[in-house]
mmCIF file of C-alpha atoms in Angstrom:
data_model
loop_
_atom_site.group_PDB
_atom_site.id
_atom_site.type_symbol
_atom_site.label_atom_id
_atom_site.label_comp_id
_atom_site.label_asym_id
_atom_site.label_seq_id
_atom_site.Cartn_x
_atom_site.Cartn_y
_atom_site.Cartn_z
ATOM 1 C CA MET A 1 34.060 -17.517 -7.612
ATOM 2 C CA ASP A 2 35.978 -14.235 -8.987
ATOM 3 C CA ASN A 3 35.673 -15.422 -12.610
ATOM 4 C CA PRO A 4 33.440 -13.858 -15.115
ATOM 5 C CA VAL A 5 30.748 -16.834 -15.397
ATOM 6 C CA TRP A 6 30.195 -16.795 -11.314
ATOM 7 C CA MET A 7 29.873 -12.957 -11.751
ATOM 8 C CA VAL A 8 27.276 -13.271 -14.530
ATOM 9 C CA LEU A 9 25.615 -16.009 -12.522
ATOM 10 C CA ARG A 10 25.349 -13.628 -9.836
ATOM 11 C CA GLY A 11 24.016 -10.914 -11.768
ATOM 12 C CA LEU A 12 21.593 -13.097 -13.455
ATOM 13 C CA SER A 13 20.120 -14.511 -10.077
ATOM 14 C CA ARG A 14 19.779 -10.822 -8.729
ATOM 15 C CA GLY A 15 17.779 -10.072 -11.983
ATOM 16 C CA LEU A 16 15.586 -12.929 -11.513
ATOM 17 C CA HIS A 17 15.127 -11.898 -7.976
ATOM 18 C CA LEU A 18 13.983 -8.355 -9.156
ATOM 19 C CA ALA A 19 11.846 -9.674 -11.798
ATOM 20 C CA GLY A 20 9.673 -11.719 -8.938
ATOM 21 C CA TYR A 21 9.793 -9.119 -6.554
ATOM 22 C CA PHE A 22 8.683 -6.270 -8.921
ATOM 23 C CA SER A 23 5.909 -8.759 -10.138
ATOM 24 C CA ALA A 24 4.633 -9.264 -6.667
ATOM 25 C CA PHE A 25 4.892 -5.456 -5.887
ATOM 26 C CA GLY A 26 3.339 -4.989 -9.379
ATOM 27 C CA ALA A 27 0.187 -7.076 -8.535
ATOM 28 C CA ALA A 28 -0.332 -5.132 -5.367
ATOM 29 C CA LEU A 29 0.184 -2.074 -7.017
ATOM 30 C CA PHE A 30 -2.438 -2.850 -9.617
ATOM 31 C CA GLY A 31 -4.976 -3.679 -7.053
ATOM 32 C CA ALA A 32 -4.397 -0.726 -5.356
ATOM 33 C CA VAL A 33 -4.437 2.069 -8.067
ATOM 34 C CA ILE A 34 -5.981 0.770 -11.214
ATOM 35 C CA MET A 35 -8.253 -2.328 -10.254
ATOM 36 C CA PRO A 36 -8.314 -5.584 -8.294
ATOM 37 C CA VAL A 37 -8.809 -8.031 -11.147
ATOM 38 C CA PRO A 38 -9.084 -11.792 -10.824
ATOM 39 C CA GLY A 39 -6.065 -13.878 -10.073
ATOM 40 C CA LEU A 40 -4.013 -10.921 -8.813
ATOM 41 C CA ARG A 41 -3.380 -12.946 -5.486
ATOM 42 C CA ARG A 42 -2.170 -15.934 -7.167
ATOM 43 C CA LEU A 43 0.146 -13.571 -9.429
ATOM 44 C CA ALA A 44 1.522 -11.917 -6.193
ATOM 45 C CA TRP A 45 2.293 -15.263 -4.492
ATOM 46 C CA GLY A 46 4.009 -16.637 -7.974
ATOM 47 C CA GLY A 47 6.145 -13.253 -7.776
ATOM 48 C CA PHE A 48 7.013 -14.067 -4.255
ATOM 49 C CA ALA A 49 7.940 -17.635 -5.182
ATOM 50 C CA VAL A 50 10.290 -16.251 -7.895
ATOM 51 C CA ALA A 51 11.839 -13.595 -5.706
ATOM 52 C CA VAL A 52 12.534 -16.144 -3.057
ATOM 53 C CA LEU A 53 14.084 -18.533 -5.641
ATOM 54 C CA GLY A 54 16.185 -15.663 -7.315
ATOM 55 C CA GLY A 55 17.014 -14.252 -3.783
ATOM 56 C CA ALA A 56 18.435 -17.802 -2.396
ATOM 57 C CA ALA A 57 20.338 -18.242 -5.580
ATOM 58 C CA TRP A 58 21.984 -14.763 -5.413
ATOM 59 C CA PHE A 59 22.400 -15.102 -1.591
ATOM 60 C CA TRP A 60 24.425 -18.257 -1.889
ATOM 61 C CA LEU A 61 26.465 -17.238 -4.679
ATOM 62 C CA GLN A 62 27.225 -13.743 -3.281
ATOM 63 C CA THR A 63 28.204 -15.567 -0.004
ATOM 64 C CA ALA A 64 30.645 -17.658 -1.840
ATOM 65 C CA ASP A 65 32.004 -14.603 -3.416
ATOM 66 C CA PHE A 66 32.349 -12.818 -0.188
ATOM 67 C CA ALA A 67 34.139 -15.402 1.411
ATOM 68 C CA SER A 68 36.088 -16.634 -1.462
ATOM 69 C CA ALA A 69 34.307 -19.974 -0.700
ATOM 70 C CA ARG A 70 35.332 -22.939 -2.693
ATOM 71 C CA SER A 71 33.207 -25.609 -1.690
ATOM 72 C CA PRO A 72 29.602 -25.994 -0.615
ATOM 73 C CA SER A 73 30.622 -26.688 3.281
ATOM 74 C CA ALA A 74 32.252 -23.365 3.331
ATOM 75 C CA VAL A 75 29.668 -21.557 1.868
ATOM 76 C CA LEU A 76 27.175 -22.789 4.198
ATOM 77 C CA ALA A 77 29.547 -21.883 7.220
ATOM 78 C CA ALA A 78 30.124 -18.295 5.847
ATOM 79 C CA LEU A 79 26.075 -18.060 5.399
ATOM 80 C CA PRO A 80 25.495 -16.784 9.150
ATOM 81 C CA LEU A 81 28.194 -14.341 8.973
ATOM 82 C CA VAL A 82 26.828 -12.759 5.791
ATOM 83 C CA ALA A 83 23.536 -12.453 7.170
ATOM 84 C CA GLU A 84 24.335 -10.918 10.453
ATOM 85 C CA TYR A 85 27.372 -8.773 9.311
ATOM 86 C CA THR A 86 26.682 -7.559 5.955
ATOM 87 C CA ARG A 87 24.248 -5.143 4.675
ATOM 88 C CA PHE A 88 23.588 -7.140 1.530
ATOM 89 C CA GLY A 89 22.646 -10.070 3.779
ATOM 90 C CA TRP A 90 20.311 -8.528 6.703
ATOM 91 C CA LEU A 91 18.730 -6.240 4.173
ATOM 92 C CA THR A 92 17.939 -9.123 1.623
ATOM 93 C CA LEU A 93 16.357 -11.084 4.302
ATOM 94 C CA ALA A 94 14.424 -8.456 5.643
ATOM 95 C CA ARG A 95 13.429 -7.427 2.106
ATOM 96 C CA LEU A 96 12.017 -10.753 1.611
ATOM 97 C CA ALA A 97 10.282 -10.874 4.861
ATOM 98 C CA LEU A 98 8.694 -7.561 3.914
ATOM 99 C CA LEU A 99 7.696 -8.981 0.449
ATOM 100 C CA LEU A 100 5.985 -12.024 2.486
ATOM 101 C CA LEU A 101 3.781 -9.657 4.786
ATOM 102 C CA ALA A 102 2.829 -7.753 1.542
ATOM 103 C CA VAL A 103 1.783 -10.734 -0.064
ATOM 104 C CA LEU A 104 -0.363 -12.134 3.038
ATOM 105 C CA CYS A 105 -1.718 -8.625 2.758
ATOM 106 C CA ALA A 106 -2.727 -9.085 -0.744
ATOM 107 C CA GLN A 107 -4.319 -12.247 0.257
ATOM 108 C CA GLY A 108 -6.518 -10.483 2.561
ATOM 109 C CA ARG A 109 -7.268 -8.004 -0.371
ATOM 110 C CA ARG A 110 -5.841 -5.036 1.521
ATOM 111 C CA TRP A 111 -4.006 -3.852 -1.766
ATOM 112 C CA ARG A 112 -2.636 -0.234 -0.550
ATOM 113 C CA LEU A 113 -1.096 -1.860 2.396
ATOM 114 C CA ALA A 114 0.288 -4.728 0.122
ATOM 115 C CA ALA A 115 1.736 -2.271 -2.390
ATOM 116 C CA ALA A 116 3.144 0.006 0.522
ATOM 117 C CA LEU A 117 5.249 -2.841 1.936
ATOM 118 C CA ALA A 118 6.194 -4.242 -1.176
ATOM 119 C CA GLY A 119 7.216 -1.111 -2.437
ATOM 120 C CA LEU A 120 9.406 -0.354 0.504
ATOM 121 C CA GLY A 121 11.047 -3.632 -0.267
ATOM 122 C CA VAL A 122 11.580 -2.589 -3.667
ATOM 123 C CA LEU A 123 13.234 0.754 -2.650
ATOM 124 C CA GLY A 124 15.493 -0.960 -0.165
ATOM 125 C CA GLU A 125 17.253 -2.539 -3.161
ATOM 126 C CA SER A 126 18.811 0.848 -4.011
ATOM 127 C CA TRP A 127 20.507 0.591 -0.399
ATOM 128 C CA LEU A 128 22.679 -2.041 -1.975
ATOM 129 C CA GLY A 129 23.691 -0.036 -4.872
ATOM 130 C CA HIS A 130 26.652 2.428 -5.438
ATOM 131 C CA GLY A 131 24.956 5.710 -4.274
ATOM 132 C CA ALA A 132 24.002 4.198 -0.747
ATOM 133 C CA ALA A 133 27.877 3.365 -0.308
ATOM 134 C CA MET A 134 29.271 6.565 -1.461
ATOM 135 C CA THR A 135 30.098 9.379 0.882
ATOM 136 C CA GLY A 136 28.901 12.754 0.578
ATOM 137 C CA MET A 137 26.564 14.755 -1.612
ATOM 138 C CA GLU A 138 27.074 12.828 -4.831
ATOM 139 C CA GLY A 139 26.301 9.515 -2.790
ATOM 140 C CA TRP A 140 23.295 10.995 -1.700
ATOM 141 C CA PHE A 141 22.320 12.373 -5.530
ATOM 142 C CA LEU A 142 23.051 9.109 -6.796
ATOM 143 C CA PHE A 143 20.894 7.387 -4.106
ATOM 144 C CA ALA A 144 18.134 9.518 -4.799
ATOM 145 C CA CYS A 145 18.474 8.734 -8.384
ATOM 146 C CA SER A 146 18.440 5.188 -7.873
ATOM 147 C CA LEU A 147 15.685 5.122 -5.819
ATOM 148 C CA ALA A 148 13.233 7.175 -8.180
ATOM 149 C CA HIS A 149 14.753 4.706 -11.128
ATOM 150 C CA ILE A 150 14.148 1.536 -9.468
ATOM 151 C CA GLY A 151 10.691 2.436 -7.933
ATOM 152 C CA ALA A 152 9.413 3.830 -11.581
ATOM 153 C CA ALA A 153 10.898 0.536 -13.074
ATOM 154 C CA ALA A 154 9.083 -1.784 -10.274
ATOM 155 C CA ALA A 155 5.716 0.395 -10.994
ATOM 156 C CA TRP A 156 5.864 0.028 -14.825
ATOM 157 C CA LEU A 157 7.166 -3.670 -15.443
ATOM 158 C CA GLY A 158 5.929 -4.859 -12.249
ATOM 159 C CA THR A 159 2.488 -4.232 -13.278
ATOM 160 C CA LEU A 160 2.629 -5.564 -16.856
ATOM 161 C CA PRO A 161 1.716 -9.217 -15.749
ATOM 162 C CA ALA A 162 -1.211 -7.883 -13.858
ATOM 163 C CA LEU A 163 -2.385 -5.932 -16.781
ATOM 164 C CA ALA A 164 -2.278 -9.178 -19.099
ATOM 165 C CA LEU A 165 -4.346 -10.860 -16.323
ATOM 166 C CA GLY A 166 -6.973 -7.861 -16.367
ATOM 167 C CA LEU A 167 -7.198 -8.220 -20.251
ATOM 168 C CA CYS A 168 -8.029 -11.927 -20.128
ATOM 169 C CA SER A 169 -10.589 -11.172 -17.309
ATOM 170 C CA GLY A 170 -14.094 -9.713 -18.260
ATOM 171 C CA VAL A 171 -13.033 -5.924 -17.362
ATOM 172 C CA SER A 172 -13.512 -3.474 -19.835
ATOM 173 C CA PRO A 173 -10.078 -3.278 -21.429
ATOM 174 C CA MET A 174 -10.333 0.305 -22.504
ATOM 175 C CA VAL A 175 -10.785 1.378 -18.849
ATOM 176 C CA LEU A 176 -7.929 -0.934 -17.722
ATOM 177 C CA ALA A 177 -5.650 0.711 -20.840
ATOM 178 C CA GLN A 178 -6.525 4.050 -20.211
ATOM 179 C CA ARG A 179 -5.772 3.942 -16.216
ATOM 180 C CA TYR A 180 -2.477 1.918 -17.023
ATOM 181 C CA SER A 181 -1.254 4.413 -19.767
ATOM 182 C CA ARG A 182 -1.197 7.346 -16.943
ATOM 183 C CA LEU A 183 1.039 4.991 -14.616
ATOM 184 C CA GLY A 184 3.165 3.828 -17.386
ATOM 185 C CA MET A 185 3.964 7.301 -19.228
ATOM 186 C CA LEU A 186 4.642 8.708 -15.574
ATOM 187 C CA CYS A 187 7.193 5.977 -14.980
ATOM 188 C CA VAL A 188 8.787 6.030 -18.400
ATOM 189 C CA ALA A 189 9.684 9.609 -18.030
ATOM 190 C CA ALA A 190 11.275 8.839 -14.388
ATOM 191 C CA ILE A 191 12.966 6.266 -15.773
ATOM 192 C CA LEU A 192 14.488 8.306 -18.799
ATOM 193 C CA VAL A 193 15.537 11.326 -16.713
ATOM 194 C CA THR A 194 17.375 8.906 -13.827
ATOM 195 C CA ALA A 195 18.926 6.742 -16.297
ATOM 196 C CA PHE A 196 20.501 9.972 -17.914
ATOM 197 C CA LEU A 197 21.610 11.373 -14.546
ATOM 198 C CA GLN A 198 23.055 7.689 -13.745
ATOM 199 C CA TYR A 199 24.716 7.682 -17.019
ATOM 200 C CA LEU A 200 26.640 11.083 -16.295
ATOM 201 C CA LEU A 201 27.951 10.203 -12.693
ATOM 202 C CA LEU A 202 28.649 6.561 -13.557
ATOM 203 C CA ILE A 203 29.679 6.174 -17.297
ATOM 204 C CA GLY A 204 30.459 9.675 -18.090
ATOM 205 C CA ARG A 205 31.407 9.193 -21.704
ATOM 206 C CA VAL A 206 29.792 7.773 -24.689
ATOM 207 C CA SER A 207 32.971 5.651 -25.566
ATOM 208 C CA ALA A 208 32.580 3.552 -22.587
ATOM 209 C CA PHE A 209 29.437 2.085 -23.877
ATOM 210 C CA PHE A 210 31.810 0.157 -26.335
ATOM 211 C CA ASN A 211 34.907 -0.433 -24.687
ATOM 212 C CA THR A 212 33.997 -1.372 -21.298
ATOM 213 C CA GLY A 213 32.247 -4.494 -19.573
ATOM 214 C CA TYR A 214 29.883 -2.111 -17.595
ATOM 215 C CA GLY A 215 29.303 -0.064 -20.561
ATOM 216 C CA GLU A 216 28.505 -3.149 -22.773
ATOM 217 C CA ALA A 217 25.982 -4.243 -20.228
ATOM 218 C CA ALA A 218 24.358 -0.858 -20.077
ATOM 219 C CA LEU A 219 24.298 -0.546 -23.772
ATOM 220 C CA LEU A 220 22.201 -4.154 -23.999
ATOM 221 C CA LYS A 221 20.130 -2.816 -21.237
ATOM 222 C CA LEU A 222 19.495 0.435 -23.488
ATOM 223 C CA VAL A 223 18.746 -1.512 -26.645
ATOM 224 C CA LEU A 224 16.303 -3.542 -24.819
ATOM 225 C CA PHE A 225 14.869 -0.624 -22.908
ATOM 226 C CA ALA A 226 14.207 0.958 -26.559
ATOM 227 C CA ALA A 227 12.696 -2.153 -27.830
ATOM 228 C CA LEU A 228 10.288 -1.914 -24.504
ATOM 229 C CA LEU A 229 9.413 1.511 -25.464
ATOM 230 C CA THR A 230 8.768 0.834 -29.172
ATOM 231 C CA LEU A 231 6.131 -1.781 -27.865
ATOM 232 C CA ALA A 232 4.671 0.537 -25.317
ATOM 233 C CA ALA A 233 4.346 3.038 -27.797
ATOM 234 C CA ARG A 234 2.673 1.121 -30.030
ATOM 235 C CA ASN A 235 0.198 -0.049 -27.425
ATOM 236 C CA ARG A 236 -0.584 3.496 -26.507
ATOM 237 C CA TRP A 237 -0.984 5.160 -29.654
ATOM 238 C CA ARG A 238 -2.307 2.365 -32.130
ATOM 239 C CA LEU A 239 -3.780 -0.677 -29.923
ATOM 240 C CA THR A 240 -5.337 1.175 -27.074
ATOM 241 C CA PRO A 241 -7.735 3.271 -29.514
ATOM 242 C CA ALA A 242 -8.557 0.656 -31.633
ATOM 243 C CA LEU A 243 -9.970 -1.287 -28.415
ATOM 244 C CA PRO A 244 -12.043 -3.529 -28.278
ATOM 245 C CA ALA A 245 -11.252 -4.996 -31.571
ATOM 246 C CA SER A 246 -7.372 -4.786 -30.837
ATOM 247 C CA ARG A 247 -7.608 -6.677 -27.405
ATOM 248 C CA ALA A 248 -5.886 -10.153 -28.627
ATOM 249 C CA ALA A 249 -3.218 -8.053 -30.068
ATOM 250 C CA LEU A 250 -2.786 -5.945 -27.062
ATOM 251 C CA LEU A 251 -2.365 -8.930 -24.884
ATOM 252 C CA ARG A 252 0.300 -10.483 -27.021
ATOM 253 C CA ALA A 253 1.922 -7.330 -27.127
ATOM 254 C CA ILE A 254 1.835 -6.853 -23.168
ATOM 255 C CA LEU A 255 3.447 -10.685 -22.830
ATOM 256 C CA TRP A 256 6.176 -9.397 -25.159
ATOM 257 C CA GLU A 257 6.680 -6.330 -23.079
ATOM 258 C CA THR A 258 6.844 -8.426 -20.178
ATOM 259 C CA ALA A 259 9.290 -11.042 -21.490
ATOM 260 C CA LEU A 260 11.290 -8.042 -22.491
ATOM 261 C CA GLY A 261 11.157 -6.368 -19.049
ATOM 262 C CA VAL A 262 12.615 -9.668 -17.614
ATOM 263 C CA LEU A 263 15.549 -9.559 -20.011
ATOM 264 C CA VAL A 264 16.191 -5.933 -18.892
ATOM 265 C CA LEU A 265 16.183 -6.786 -15.131
ATOM 266 C CA LEU A 266 18.570 -9.798 -15.872
ATOM 267 C CA ALA A 267 20.785 -7.282 -17.942
ATOM 268 C CA ALA A 268 20.291 -4.812 -14.731
ATOM 269 C CA GLY A 269 21.424 -7.670 -12.517
ATOM 270 C CA VAL A 270 24.766 -8.177 -14.285
ATOM 271 C CA LEU A 271 25.072 -4.381 -14.681
ATOM 272 C CA MET A 272 25.213 -3.875 -10.844
ATOM 273 C CA GLN A 273 27.716 -6.597 -10.577
ATOM 274 C CA LEU A 274 30.330 -4.504 -12.665
ATOM 275 C CA SER A 275 32.595 -1.422 -11.840
ATOM 276 C CA PRO A 276 31.336 1.788 -13.559
ATOM 277 C CA PRO A 277 33.919 3.089 -15.717
ATOM 278 C CA VAL A 278 34.478 6.135 -14.105
ATOM 279 C CA MET A 279 35.476 4.369 -10.929
ATOM 280 C CA ALA A 280 37.737 1.569 -12.910
ATOM 281 C CA ALA A 281 39.696 4.563 -14.468
ATOM 282 C CA MET A 282 40.410 5.837 -10.769
ATOM 283 C CA ALA A 283 41.097 2.331 -9.114
ATOM 284 C CA GLY A 284 44.803 2.685 -10.044
ATOM 285 C CA MET A 285 45.123 6.186 -9.088
ATOM 286 C CA ALA A 286 43.286 5.547 -5.709
ATOM 287 C CA SER A 287 44.682 2.026 -4.622
ATOM 288 C CA MET B 1 13.829 26.726 -23.279
ATOM 289 C CA ARG B 2 12.494 26.960 -19.781
ATOM 290 C CA LEU B 3 14.093 25.054 -17.106
ATOM 291 C CA SER B 4 12.558 24.187 -13.536
ATOM 292 C CA ILE B 5 14.207 25.076 -10.636
ATOM 293 C CA PRO B 6 14.871 21.147 -9.527
ATOM 294 C CA ALA B 7 16.363 20.735 -13.091
ATOM 295 C CA VAL B 8 18.770 23.683 -12.695
ATOM 296 C CA ALA B 9 19.634 22.565 -9.198
ATOM 297 C CA ALA B 10 20.493 18.921 -10.521
ATOM 298 C CA MET B 11 22.511 20.444 -13.276
ATOM 299 C CA LEU B 12 24.614 22.834 -11.228
ATOM 300 C CA MET B 13 25.171 19.777 -8.520
ATOM 301 C CA LEU B 14 26.403 17.571 -11.287
ATOM 302 C CA ALA B 15 28.624 20.241 -12.583
ATOM 303 C CA ALA B 16 30.079 21.014 -9.334
ATOM 304 C CA THR B 17 30.650 17.634 -7.859
ATOM 305 C CA PRO B 18 33.953 15.215 -8.916
ATOM 306 C CA SER B 19 33.329 11.945 -10.567
ATOM 307 C CA ALA B 20 32.016 9.064 -8.613
ATOM 308 C CA PHE B 21 33.379 6.213 -6.920
ATOM 309 C CA ALA B 22 31.431 3.125 -6.674
ATOM 310 C CA HIS B 23 33.671 0.569 -5.426
ATOM 311 C CA ALA B 24 35.783 0.841 -2.159
ATOM 312 C CA TYR B 25 39.172 1.986 -3.183
ATOM 313 C CA LEU B 26 41.911 3.268 -0.499
ATOM 314 C CA THR B 27 42.085 6.887 -0.583
ATOM 315 C CA LYS B 28 44.471 7.527 2.559
ATOM 316 C CA SER B 29 46.149 5.591 4.902
ATOM 317 C CA SER B 30 48.169 5.766 8.120
ATOM 318 C CA PRO B 31 51.054 4.909 7.886
ATOM 319 C CA ALA B 32 50.826 6.647 4.386
ATOM 320 C CA ALA B 33 52.338 4.988 1.095
ATOM 321 C CA GLY B 34 56.261 5.529 1.389
ATOM 322 C CA ALA B 35 56.090 6.842 4.700
ATOM 323 C CA VAL B 36 58.779 6.110 7.389
ATOM 324 C CA VAL B 37 57.516 5.432 11.163
ATOM 325 C CA GLY B 38 58.883 4.318 14.464
ATOM 326 C CA ALA B 39 58.520 0.771 15.305
ATOM 327 C CA SER B 40 56.196 2.213 18.494
ATOM 328 C CA THR B 41 53.491 2.200 15.920
ATOM 329 C CA SER B 42 50.806 0.273 17.048
ATOM 330 C CA SER B 43 47.719 0.621 14.432
ATOM 331 C CA MET B 44 47.237 1.186 11.053
ATOM 332 C CA LEU B 45 44.332 3.165 9.576
ATOM 333 C CA LEU B 46 42.879 2.412 6.058
ATOM 334 C CA ILE B 47 40.459 5.164 4.705
ATOM 335 C CA PHE B 48 38.550 4.047 1.780
ATOM 336 C CA THR B 49 36.092 5.867 -0.807
ATOM 337 C CA GLU B 50 33.120 3.796 0.481
ATOM 338 C CA ALA B 51 31.888 2.178 3.179
ATOM 339 C CA VAL B 52 33.148 -1.386 3.797
ATOM 340 C CA GLN B 53 32.249 -4.483 5.804
ATOM 341 C CA PRO B 54 35.170 -5.156 8.073
ATOM 342 C CA LYS B 55 34.149 -8.838 8.640
ATOM 343 C CA PHE B 56 34.912 -9.426 5.271
ATOM 344 C CA CYS B 57 37.860 -7.129 4.952
ATOM 345 C CA THR B 58 41.669 -8.791 5.200
ATOM 346 C CA VAL B 59 45.046 -7.032 5.753
ATOM 347 C CA THR B 60 48.202 -8.474 5.975
ATOM 348 C CA VAL B 61 51.502 -6.904 6.317
ATOM 349 C CA THR B 62 55.006 -8.605 5.495
ATOM 350 C CA ASP B 63 58.372 -7.274 5.676
ATOM 351 C CA SER B 64 60.862 -7.403 2.801
ATOM 352 C CA ALA B 65 61.580 -11.279 3.496
ATOM 353 C CA GLY B 66 57.937 -12.081 3.252
ATOM 354 C CA ILE B 67 57.563 -12.513 7.028
ATOM 355 C CA PRO B 68 54.567 -11.321 8.315
ATOM 356 C CA ALA B 69 54.062 -8.690 11.056
ATOM 357 C CA ASP B 70 51.773 -9.229 13.918
ATOM 358 C CA THR B 71 48.301 -7.780 12.863
ATOM 359 C CA GLY B 72 44.939 -7.987 14.435
ATOM 360 C CA ALA B 73 41.901 -8.379 12.508
ATOM 361 C CA PRO B 74 40.478 -5.231 10.959
ATOM 362 C CA GLN B 75 37.894 -3.287 12.949
ATOM 363 C CA ALA B 76 35.473 -0.897 12.166
ATOM 364 C CA VAL B 77 35.866 2.804 13.291
ATOM 365 C CA PRO B 78 32.568 4.026 15.079
ATOM 366 C CA GLY B 79 30.964 6.823 12.928
ATOM 367 C CA HIS B 80 33.240 6.414 9.779
ATOM 368 C CA GLY B 81 31.847 3.380 7.678
ATOM 369 C CA ASN B 82 34.341 3.976 5.265
ATOM 370 C CA GLU B 83 37.333 3.207 7.791
ATOM 371 C CA LEU B 84 39.122 0.203 9.055
ATOM 372 C CA SER B 85 41.788 0.337 12.018
ATOM 373 C CA VAL B 86 44.072 -2.687 12.442
ATOM 374 C CA PRO B 87 46.288 -3.363 15.204
ATOM 375 C CA VAL B 88 49.642 -4.206 14.380
ATOM 376 C CA HIS B 89 53.105 -4.963 16.133
ATOM 377 C CA PHE B 90 56.315 -4.566 14.364
ATOM 378 C CA SER B 91 59.322 -6.435 15.910
ATOM 379 C CA ARG B 92 62.037 -5.079 13.521
ATOM 380 C CA ALA B 93 62.685 -2.219 11.217
ATOM 381 C CA GLY B 94 62.852 -2.041 7.590
ATOM 382 C CA LYS B 95 60.274 -1.988 4.716
ATOM 383 C CA TYR B 96 56.780 -3.222 5.006
ATOM 384 C CA THR B 97 54.265 -4.092 2.192
ATOM 385 C CA VAL B 98 50.635 -4.057 3.352
ATOM 386 C CA LYS B 99 48.201 -6.116 1.117
ATOM 387 C CA TRP B 100 44.360 -5.080 1.680
ATOM 388 C CA HIS B 101 41.242 -6.864 0.484
ATOM 389 C CA ALA B 102 38.104 -4.952 1.033
ATOM 390 C CA LEU B 103 34.192 -5.776 0.522
ATOM 391 C CA SER B 104 32.221 -2.649 0.145
ATOM 392 C CA VAL B 105 28.577 -2.428 1.158
ATOM 393 C CA ASP B 106 27.401 -2.515 -2.251
ATOM 394 C CA THR B 107 28.837 -6.188 -2.609
ATOM 395 C CA HIS B 108 31.894 -5.259 -4.654
ATOM 396 C CA LYS B 109 35.542 -6.749 -3.815
ATOM 397 C CA THR B 110 38.484 -4.569 -4.250
ATOM 398 C CA HIS B 111 42.175 -4.979 -3.284
ATOM 399 C CA GLY B 112 45.456 -3.267 -3.182
ATOM 400 C CA THR B 113 48.995 -2.942 -2.051
ATOM 401 C CA PHE B 114 51.170 -0.268 -0.600
ATOM 402 C CA SER B 115 54.468 -0.046 1.612
ATOM 403 C CA PHE B 116 56.188 1.980 4.037
ATOM 404 C CA SER B 117 59.060 1.757 6.341
ATOM 405 C CA VAL B 118 59.863 1.212 10.165
ATOM 406 C CA ASN B 119 62.945 2.681 11.785
ATOM 407 C CA GLN B 120 64.233 1.669 15.250
#
């Protein structure tokens, strides 16, 4: 379970869990701050299903890693221990329970409450990050960066499927796109600032992008993010002003953005399994 | 160029802080690496850079012949999530090697070794 293939699988399942979680949260947020469009409740349930599927795979693989288990029966035996005695275990289960509550609220069209509950679960993911495990002021700073980063990413990427749904409905595409643009630009700004701060704390030097596993995964995420930004800029400054004639092109672009967003989250999942270069350099010194 | 107060505060904080840790590495131990301690020593303390999950941490202590010393399960130290206390009993003098495996709360596993000596 310590080999790179299992590590990548853990990362991919974590990324899939995040993609589903973001999508369910995004559906609720869209209903709360943009407008409730037809199909949002189904989207929320779909996101929940993906979050559970990815979460179950992640839980299984992570338990196998924690317990160094080599057989399914050994993993099964370790599952209750992980659920009870590790932050990963109880937090993952609590976050899924929170998402279920949120989706039930969305089912009753209580969009704000649904968004608030799912939003708490999104932010809770930061408590499994590096900042929350570190001690001192630096840990708090990194934790705050992670909260803002993951919150902004969930609000931006998570609402993309809902936006696509809205464009397929009878709602004015101009109204939808204009409301969404404000949210999107705010989120992108927050992602850029917090990504830079995390680069300073966890990577520290440009060369690490090319000669460390963490750096390479971060670079891949950065390239995918740049592609996302390019699409988003085209949507904002070329396709939105040309609405309603550009409706079909805008819908296609948003579907591409959604697909790229899933890839970004899969890369993020793998990234979170790796040791940041600044730490790897210190490992020999500290142990 | 105008800088806001939060931006200046963030830059100062980054400039003032040392490089970050994000896996549980051992920073300090008692007995320390290379120390000489008495046979009456009854516990070890391991201090890590991050909070750890004691149920999934292991610590083994062996003498120079590879014979394990009597050790108990690693225990959490209340109020100090990044520390582990390990009950130990040494039956003879000599050099001992400690092998530790730690699981940090951010799901990463680390391991390492260090040695110390026990006199009569």
